[in-house]
Amino acid sequence: METKDGATPAVKQRVIDAVLAITASRGLDQATMREVAKEAGVSVGSVQYYCRTRDDMLVIACRHVMDRIVARGEALPRTGPVGSVVRAYAQEFLPLDEVRADEQRVYLAFVARAAVVPDLARLQHEFTARLRAACAEAFRLAQERGETHTAFDADVAASATVAMLDGLLVHLLSDPEGMPGPLAIAILDEHLARFVDIGIPV
Amino acid sequence: METKDGATPAVKQRVIDAVLAITASRGLDQATMREVAKEAGVSVGSVQYYCRTRDDMLVIACRHVMDRIVARGEALPRTGPVGSVVRAYAQEFLPLDEVRADEQRVYLAFVARAAVVPDLARLQHEFTARLRAACAEAFRLAQERGETHTAFDADVAASATVAMLDGLLVHLLSDPEGMPGPLAIAILDEHLARFVDIGIPV
């Protein structure tokens, strides 16, 4: 499909990549239509075809980031106790390397806007509901298999786990001095290990 | 002290209040010099006297929010087990009412910028280090008094607690549907209660 603004899936991908790159390196403030067009090497019209506002940019960038993280999670080997898969999946969300840090800077910009824009809060609800459901399902499977350390409500434990992940993510990005990667992993492990067998001693 | 721009402590307070009000209700994007001056009922020159950039605005607003929360925490009655004081103090950070939601929207905007601006990351480190130290000190006191449920490293538990608080804060603000206030309190209580006696059965 080609439009007068040259909108194609390839152009859309370049726009998404440009939004990700600018938001991750210089912050959402700098992701103007003109800057995104320049970074993507496309016309301002092409950018506007996909995102009319800065919030539209955040939405397409954030959806892309979420899909990417979930795809990595789905590709993980399903071996060992359920808790060990949850652990590996959860680590895909933590900004422990530059790729994930760039992804999560976009997510953090999105979340700060979702706190003031109801349309974005609805999308954030969609994202977190999906994560909580996947985590609760895994916890229930661990319960069925007897890979648990205590009796617990799988839904509450899943909400706690997703909140803990987001808290660690915030500190890894905004206070790398106070929250080095190994500490974040140790805290995540200790959090998970009190519910389920994560396949390693904590 | 009076300057040619009419800068006084009272004007500074009006500027801070205006930044808080705009960031909380419409988002950081809308907190331009002109909008802040209009909201505060002062000249643009007065706003510029206190904050030359939008990041300066975030810094003074965020410092103010942190001081306010810490002052409320310090004013809490020191009765019952140490864990019950930690619990009450921690709840002062959670956006469980409109005043605290407005405060934390400013913090969330600040944190998203701290993830891309090193100067702000240094200030965020100062904030979180202060919280972690206060929490670790309380946990150590609980350990000395035998008000604990397990052996644990007070510093790691404090880092985990501050991360959990920030995660709950993010979800309360950005996904109120998925993280209602009572669930956030239940998750916080369950988190704290596994370390220390919080004065209520969980």
Short mmCIF file of C-alpha atoms in Angstrom, two decimals, chain A:
data_model
loop_
_atom_site.label_atom_id
_atom_site.label_comp_id
_atom_site.label_asym_id
_atom_site.label_seq_id
_atom_site.Cartn_x
_atom_site.Cartn_y
_atom_site.Cartn_z
CA MET A 1 0.00 0.00 0.00
CA GLU A 2 1.39 3.37 -1.05
CA THR A 3 -0.15 6.74 -0.21
CA LYS A 4 0.70 10.22 -1.39
CA ASP A 5 2.81 10.63 1.75
CA GLY A 6 4.78 7.49 0.93
CA ALA A 7 3.27 5.49 3.82
CA THR A 8 4.32 1.82 3.66
CA PRO A 9 5.04 -0.83 6.30
CA ALA A 10 8.75 -0.11 5.77
CA VAL A 11 8.20 3.61 6.37
CA LYS A 12 6.10 2.83 9.45
CA GLN A 13 8.97 0.73 10.81
CA ARG A 14 11.42 3.58 10.21
CA VAL A 15 9.10 5.99 12.03
CA ILE A 16 8.81 3.57 14.97
CA ASP A 17 12.59 3.09 15.08
CA ALA A 18 13.12 6.87 14.99
CA VAL A 19 10.66 7.47 17.85
CA LEU A 20 12.38 4.72 19.87
CA ALA A 21 15.83 6.13 19.17
CA ILE A 22 14.97 9.74 20.05
CA THR A 23 12.88 8.95 23.13
CA ALA A 24 15.53 6.55 24.42
CA SER A 25 18.50 8.85 23.92
CA ARG A 26 17.17 12.38 24.38
CA GLY A 27 13.75 11.92 25.99
CA LEU A 28 10.19 12.25 24.76
CA ASP A 29 10.48 16.06 24.77
CA GLN A 30 12.72 15.87 21.71
CA ALA A 31 10.47 13.56 19.70
CA THR A 32 8.83 16.27 17.61
CA MET A 33 7.34 15.53 14.18
CA ARG A 34 10.31 17.26 12.54
CA GLU A 35 12.95 15.42 14.59
CA VAL A 36 11.30 12.05 13.98
CA ALA A 37 11.03 12.73 10.23
CA LYS A 38 14.71 13.76 10.15
CA GLU A 39 15.87 10.71 12.13
CA ALA A 40 13.73 8.35 9.98
CA GLY A 41 14.77 10.03 6.72
CA VAL A 42 11.13 10.47 5.67
CA SER A 43 8.81 13.44 5.16
CA VAL A 44 6.94 15.09 8.02
CA GLY A 45 3.78 14.03 6.14
CA SER A 46 4.79 10.37 6.44
CA VAL A 47 5.29 10.72 10.19
CA GLN A 48 1.92 12.45 10.51
CA TYR A 49 0.29 9.61 8.56
CA TYR A 50 1.12 7.26 11.45
CA CYS A 51 1.04 9.62 14.42
CA ARG A 52 -0.86 12.87 14.55
CA THR A 53 0.25 13.68 18.09
CA ARG A 54 3.19 12.95 20.36
CA ASP A 55 0.94 10.61 22.33
CA ASP A 56 0.26 8.64 19.10
CA MET A 57 4.04 8.29 18.73
CA LEU A 58 4.34 6.97 22.28
CA VAL A 59 1.52 4.49 21.64
CA ILE A 60 3.01 2.97 18.49
CA ALA A 61 6.50 2.93 20.00
CA CYS A 62 5.27 1.37 23.23
CA ARG A 63 3.16 -1.29 21.48
CA HIS A 64 6.22 -2.18 19.44
CA VAL A 65 8.39 -2.44 22.57
CA MET A 66 5.80 -4.62 24.35
CA ASP A 67 5.44 -6.93 21.32
CA ARG A 68 9.20 -7.25 21.10
CA ILE A 69 9.63 -8.14 24.79
CA VAL A 70 6.72 -10.62 24.70
CA ALA A 71 8.18 -12.25 21.56
CA ARG A 72 11.52 -12.70 23.34
CA GLY A 73 9.70 -14.14 26.34
CA GLU A 74 7.72 -16.57 24.19
CA ALA A 75 10.92 -17.76 22.52
CA LEU A 76 12.49 -18.79 25.85
CA PRO A 77 13.06 -22.53 26.39
CA ARG A 78 10.34 -24.11 28.51
CA THR A 79 12.48 -26.39 30.65
CA GLY A 80 12.89 -26.88 34.38
CA PRO A 81 10.43 -25.66 37.01
CA VAL A 82 7.75 -23.17 35.92
CA GLY A 83 9.31 -20.59 38.25
CA SER A 84 12.59 -20.70 36.33
CA VAL A 85 10.72 -19.79 33.12
CA VAL A 86 8.93 -16.94 34.93
CA ARG A 87 12.31 -15.75 36.19
CA ALA A 88 13.87 -15.72 32.71
CA TYR A 89 10.76 -14.09 31.19
CA ALA A 90 10.73 -11.40 33.89
CA GLN A 91 14.39 -10.60 33.24
CA GLU A 92 13.49 -9.75 29.62
CA PHE A 93 11.66 -6.72 31.05
CA LEU A 94 14.54 -5.47 33.15
CA PRO A 95 16.84 -2.89 31.50
CA LEU A 96 19.98 -4.97 32.13
CA ASP A 97 21.57 -4.14 28.76
CA GLU A 98 21.44 -1.18 26.36
CA VAL A 99 18.74 -2.69 24.10
CA ARG A 100 16.38 -3.25 27.00
CA ALA A 101 17.29 0.10 28.58
CA ASP A 102 16.29 1.88 25.35
CA GLU A 103 13.02 -0.08 25.24
CA GLN A 104 12.18 0.70 28.83
CA ARG A 105 13.00 4.43 28.56
CA VAL A 106 10.18 4.52 26.00
CA TYR A 107 7.92 2.56 28.37
CA LEU A 108 8.76 4.96 31.24
CA ALA A 109 7.94 8.01 29.09
CA PHE A 110 4.68 6.28 28.15
CA VAL A 111 3.80 5.46 31.77
CA ALA A 112 4.41 9.06 32.91
CA ARG A 113 1.97 10.24 30.21
CA ALA A 114 -0.52 7.44 31.05
CA ALA A 115 -0.68 8.95 34.55
CA VAL A 116 -2.30 12.09 33.06
CA VAL A 117 -3.94 10.93 29.78
CA PRO A 118 -6.93 8.54 30.21
CA ASP A 119 -6.58 7.04 26.68
CA LEU A 120 -3.01 6.03 27.48
CA ALA A 121 -4.08 4.66 30.88
CA ARG A 122 -6.47 2.33 29.02
CA LEU A 123 -3.61 1.04 26.88
CA GLN A 124 -1.37 0.67 29.95
CA HIS A 125 -4.17 -1.37 31.53
CA GLU A 126 -4.17 -3.62 28.46
CA PHE A 127 -0.38 -4.13 28.74
CA THR A 128 -0.25 -4.82 32.47
CA ALA A 129 -3.40 -7.00 32.43
CA ARG A 130 -1.73 -9.20 29.83
CA LEU A 131 1.44 -9.52 31.94
CA ARG A 132 -0.44 -10.16 35.18
CA ALA A 133 -2.58 -12.85 33.50
CA ALA A 134 0.47 -14.64 32.06
CA CYS A 135 2.24 -14.51 35.42
CA ALA A 136 -0.85 -15.72 37.35
CA GLU A 137 -1.31 -18.59 34.89
CA ALA A 138 2.31 -19.65 35.41
CA PHE A 139 1.95 -19.43 39.20
CA ARG A 140 -1.19 -21.61 39.02
CA LEU A 141 0.69 -24.18 36.95
CA ALA A 142 3.48 -24.19 39.56
CA GLN A 143 0.82 -24.71 42.26
CA GLU A 144 -0.68 -27.66 40.35
CA ARG A 145 2.74 -29.22 39.98
CA GLY A 146 3.60 -28.67 43.64
CA GLU A 147 6.56 -26.40 42.70
CA THR A 148 5.59 -23.91 45.43
CA HIS A 149 6.96 -22.88 48.78
CA THR A 150 3.79 -21.60 50.43
CA ALA A 151 0.06 -21.18 49.89
CA PHE A 152 -0.68 -17.96 47.99
CA ASP A 153 -3.25 -16.25 45.79
CA ALA A 154 -1.85 -16.52 42.25
CA ASP A 155 -3.57 -13.31 41.06
CA VAL A 156 -2.33 -11.18 43.96
CA ALA A 157 1.17 -12.67 43.66
CA ALA A 158 1.14 -11.88 39.92
CA SER A 159 0.10 -8.25 40.56
CA ALA A 160 2.85 -7.98 43.17
CA THR A 161 5.40 -9.45 40.76
CA VAL A 162 4.53 -7.08 37.90
CA ALA A 163 4.66 -4.13 40.35
CA MET A 164 8.06 -5.29 41.63
CA LEU A 165 9.31 -5.59 38.04
CA ASP A 166 8.18 -2.04 37.23
CA GLY A 167 9.76 -0.71 40.43
CA LEU A 168 13.09 -2.39 39.65
CA LEU A 169 12.84 -1.10 36.08
CA VAL A 170 12.31 2.47 37.32
CA HIS A 171 15.34 2.28 39.62
CA LEU A 172 17.61 0.57 37.08
CA LEU A 173 16.89 3.39 34.62
CA SER A 174 16.66 6.44 36.89
CA ASP A 175 19.16 5.45 39.61
CA PRO A 176 21.70 3.04 38.11
CA GLU A 177 24.14 3.92 40.91
CA GLY A 178 21.73 2.82 43.65
CA MET A 179 20.27 -0.15 41.76
CA PRO A 180 23.00 -2.05 39.92
CA GLY A 181 21.84 -4.97 37.74
CA PRO A 182 22.99 -7.78 40.06
CA LEU A 183 21.05 -6.25 42.98
CA ALA A 184 17.90 -6.03 40.84
CA ILE A 185 18.25 -9.70 39.87
CA ALA A 186 18.83 -10.72 43.50
CA ILE A 187 15.70 -8.81 44.59
CA LEU A 188 13.62 -10.33 41.78
CA ASP A 189 14.88 -13.83 42.64
CA GLU A 190 14.13 -13.37 46.31
CA HIS A 191 10.65 -12.08 45.47
CA LEU A 192 9.83 -15.02 43.16
CA ALA A 193 11.49 -17.68 45.30
CA ARG A 194 9.18 -17.07 48.21
CA PHE A 195 6.27 -18.20 46.02
CA VAL A 196 7.69 -20.78 43.64
CA ASP A 197 10.71 -22.94 42.91
CA ILE A 198 12.87 -20.82 40.57
CA GLY A 199 15.39 -23.58 39.98
CA ILE A 200 18.24 -21.93 41.90
CA PRO A 201 18.91 -21.57 45.62
CA VAL A 202 18.33 -18.01 46.89
#
